[in-house]
Amino acid sequence: SAPAQEARMLQGEAAKLYSIKPSSDVDVSDPALVEGWGRVRDGSMSWLLLTYAAGSKTKVVLKGEGAGGLDEMLAQLSPEAITYGAFRVRVGAADRLVFLAHVGESVGAMLKGKAAMHRIDVESLLSGTTCSLHIDDEDEAMQADVFMQRVRQTVGSDDVAFAASS
């Protein structure tokens, strides 16, 4: 059946991800990351956000996930944090997954540099995204209309809507 085949494919991808050696010192070994990403890919969740574990500058953990809309996701972003993630948009009649890297305005320069190195490995973990959106402006991170304008520019279409999960 199609759902069983999709589940086997995701399990195979999870096994491959655990065998990938990151190019930076980022730790993406938490199984909750792959499990959460699977829920976004299968459509049961519409977005996923990751951040660093408390007190760590290398261990990435699940910050949140949701089946709701854009406002629900944006409420999880903070000017004091670095957040990675992905979300589903509808472009015309097709769904696309967009990678997000948000660097809060209050994050220090050293951590911003580390985040730039880690971003590539975190984006590799979230395989299947079709484009990347990098935000470091709080207006873009906190105002839904400004955020969606950036998404439209990134995706390359005006016919874009944030897609709630099915």
CSV table of C-alpha atoms in Angstrom, one decimal:
chain,number,residue,atom,x,y,z
A,1,SER,CA,0.0,0.0,0.0
A,2,ALA,CA,1.1,3.6,-0.6
A,3,PRO,CA,1.2,4.6,3.1
A,4,ALA,CA,3.3,1.5,4.0
A,5,GLN,CA,5.6,2.2,1.1
A,6,GLU,CA,6.0,5.9,2.3
A,7,ALA,CA,6.7,4.7,5.9
A,8,ARG,CA,9.4,2.3,4.6
A,9,MET,CA,10.9,5.1,2.5
A,10,LEU,CA,11.0,7.4,5.6
A,11,GLN,CA,12.6,4.7,7.7
A,12,GLY,CA,15.2,4.2,5.0
A,13,GLU,CA,15.9,7.9,4.9
A,14,ALA,CA,16.2,8.0,8.7
A,15,ALA,CA,18.8,5.3,8.6
A,16,LYS,CA,20.8,7.2,5.9
A,17,LEU,CA,20.6,10.4,7.9
A,18,TYR,CA,22.1,8.8,11.0
A,19,SER,CA,25.0,7.6,8.8
A,20,ILE,CA,25.7,11.1,7.4
A,21,LYS,CA,28.7,12.8,9.0
A,22,PRO,CA,28.0,16.5,9.4
A,23,SER,CA,30.6,18.8,8.0
A,24,SER,CA,30.4,21.0,11.1
A,25,ASP,CA,30.3,20.2,14.8
A,26,VAL,CA,26.5,20.3,14.9
A,27,ASP,CA,24.8,17.4,16.7
A,28,VAL,CA,21.5,16.4,14.9
A,29,SER,CA,21.4,12.9,16.4
A,30,ASP,CA,18.2,13.3,18.4
A,31,PRO,CA,15.6,10.8,16.9
A,32,ALA,CA,12.8,13.3,17.5
A,33,LEU,CA,14.2,15.5,14.6
A,34,VAL,CA,13.8,12.7,12.0
A,35,GLU,CA,10.4,11.7,13.5
A,36,GLY,CA,9.1,15.3,13.4
A,37,TRP,CA,10.4,15.8,9.9
A,38,GLY,CA,8.5,12.6,8.8
A,39,ARG,CA,5.3,14.1,10.1
A,40,VAL,CA,5.8,17.2,8.0
A,41,ARG,CA,6.7,15.2,5.0
A,42,ASP,CA,3.7,12.9,5.3
A,43,GLY,CA,1.3,15.9,5.7
A,44,SER,CA,0.2,15.3,9.3
A,45,MET,CA,2.0,18.5,10.4
A,46,SER,CA,2.5,21.6,8.3
A,47,TRP,CA,5.6,23.0,10.0
A,48,LEU,CA,8.6,22.0,12.2
A,49,LEU,CA,11.0,24.2,14.1
A,50,LEU,CA,14.4,23.2,15.6
A,51,THR,CA,16.7,25.1,18.0
A,52,TYR,CA,19.7,24.5,20.2
A,53,ALA,CA,19.3,22.5,23.4
A,54,ALA,CA,19.5,24.7,26.6
A,55,GLY,CA,23.1,25.5,27.3
A,56,SER,CA,24.4,24.0,24.0
A,57,LYS,CA,25.9,25.6,21.0
A,58,THR,CA,25.9,22.4,18.9
A,59,LYS,CA,23.0,20.0,19.9
A,60,VAL,CA,19.9,20.7,17.8
A,61,VAL,CA,16.5,19.7,19.4
A,62,LEU,CA,12.9,19.8,18.4
A,63,LYS,CA,11.4,23.2,19.4
A,64,GLY,CA,7.9,22.7,18.1
A,65,GLU,CA,5.7,21.4,15.3
A,66,GLY,CA,2.2,22.2,14.3
A,67,ALA,CA,-0.7,21.5,12.0
A,68,GLY,CA,-2.0,25.0,12.1
A,69,GLY,CA,-1.2,28.1,10.1
A,70,LEU,CA,1.6,30.6,9.7
A,71,ASP,CA,0.8,32.7,12.8
A,72,GLU,CA,1.2,29.5,14.9
A,73,MET,CA,4.7,28.9,13.5
A,74,LEU,CA,5.8,32.6,13.7
A,75,ALA,CA,4.8,32.8,17.3
A,76,GLN,CA,7.6,30.2,18.0
A,77,LEU,CA,10.4,32.5,16.6
A,78,SER,CA,12.4,34.6,19.1
A,79,PRO,CA,14.8,37.5,18.6
A,80,GLU,CA,17.1,35.8,21.2
A,81,ALA,CA,17.3,32.5,19.4
A,82,ILE,CA,18.5,30.7,16.3
A,83,THR,CA,15.7,28.5,14.8
A,84,TYR,CA,15.9,26.1,11.9
A,85,GLY,CA,12.9,24.4,10.4
A,86,ALA,CA,10.7,23.7,7.4
A,87,PHE,CA,7.1,24.4,6.5
A,88,ARG,CA,4.7,23.5,3.8
A,89,VAL,CA,3.4,26.0,1.2
A,90,ARG,CA,1.0,25.5,-1.7
A,91,VAL,CA,2.3,26.8,-4.9
A,92,GLY,CA,-0.5,26.7,-7.5
A,93,ALA,CA,-1.8,23.2,-7.1
A,94,ALA,CA,1.4,21.7,-5.7
A,95,ASP,CA,2.8,21.5,-2.2
A,96,ARG,CA,6.4,22.5,-1.6
A,97,LEU,CA,8.6,22.3,1.5
A,98,VAL,CA,10.6,25.3,2.4
A,99,PHE,CA,13.7,25.3,4.7
A,100,LEU,CA,13.8,28.1,7.2
A,101,ALA,CA,16.8,29.5,9.1
A,102,HIS,CA,15.9,32.3,11.5
A,103,VAL,CA,18.7,34.1,13.3
A,104,GLY,CA,17.2,36.4,16.0
A,105,GLU,CA,18.5,40.0,16.0
A,106,SER,CA,19.8,39.7,19.6
A,107,VAL,CA,22.0,36.6,18.9
A,108,GLY,CA,25.7,37.4,19.4
A,109,ALA,CA,28.2,37.5,16.5
A,110,MET,CA,30.0,34.2,17.5
A,111,LEU,CA,26.8,32.2,17.7
A,112,LYS,CA,25.6,33.7,14.3
A,113,GLY,CA,28.9,32.5,12.8
A,114,LYS,CA,28.4,29.0,14.2
A,115,ALA,CA,24.8,29.0,13.0
A,116,ALA,CA,25.9,29.8,9.5
A,117,MET,CA,28.2,26.7,9.5
A,118,HIS,CA,25.5,24.5,11.1
A,119,ARG,CA,22.7,25.6,8.7
A,120,ILE,CA,24.0,23.4,5.8
A,121,ASP,CA,24.0,20.3,8.0
A,122,VAL,CA,20.6,21.0,9.4
A,123,GLU,CA,19.2,21.7,5.9
A,124,SER,CA,20.7,18.3,4.8
A,125,LEU,CA,18.8,16.6,7.7
A,126,LEU,CA,15.5,18.1,6.4
A,127,SER,CA,15.9,16.5,2.9
A,128,GLY,CA,13.2,17.2,0.4
A,129,THR,CA,12.9,20.9,0.8
A,130,THR,CA,12.8,22.7,-2.5
A,131,CYS,CA,14.2,26.1,-1.5
A,132,SER,CA,15.7,27.9,1.5
A,133,LEU,CA,14.6,31.1,3.3
A,134,HIS,CA,17.0,32.8,5.6
A,135,ILE,CA,15.6,35.5,7.9
A,136,ASP,CA,17.5,37.8,10.3
A,137,ASP,CA,15.1,40.7,10.2
A,138,GLU,CA,12.5,40.7,13.0
A,139,ASP,CA,9.9,42.4,10.8
A,140,GLU,CA,10.1,39.5,8.4
A,141,ALA,CA,10.0,37.0,11.2
A,142,MET,CA,7.1,38.4,13.2
A,143,GLN,CA,4.7,39.9,10.6
A,144,ALA,CA,2.9,37.3,8.6
A,145,ASP,CA,2.4,39.5,5.5
A,146,VAL,CA,6.0,40.5,5.3
A,147,PHE,CA,7.1,36.9,5.9
A,148,MET,CA,4.9,35.6,3.1
A,149,GLN,CA,6.3,38.2,0.7
A,150,ARG,CA,9.8,36.8,1.4
A,151,VAL,CA,8.4,33.3,0.8
A,152,ARG,CA,6.9,34.4,-2.6
A,153,GLN,CA,10.2,35.8,-3.6
A,154,THR,CA,12.1,32.7,-2.5
A,155,VAL,CA,9.7,30.3,-4.2
A,156,GLY,CA,9.5,32.4,-7.3
A,157,SER,CA,5.7,32.7,-7.6
A,158,ASP,CA,2.9,35.0,-6.4
A,159,ASP,CA,0.5,32.1,-6.2
A,160,VAL,CA,1.7,30.9,-2.8
A,161,ALA,CA,-0.2,30.1,0.4
A,162,PHE,CA,0.9,28.6,3.7
A,163,ALA,CA,-0.5,25.1,3.7
A,164,ALA,CA,-2.1,23.7,6.9
A,165,SER,CA,-1.7,20.0,7.3
A,166,SER,CA,-4.1,17.5,5.8
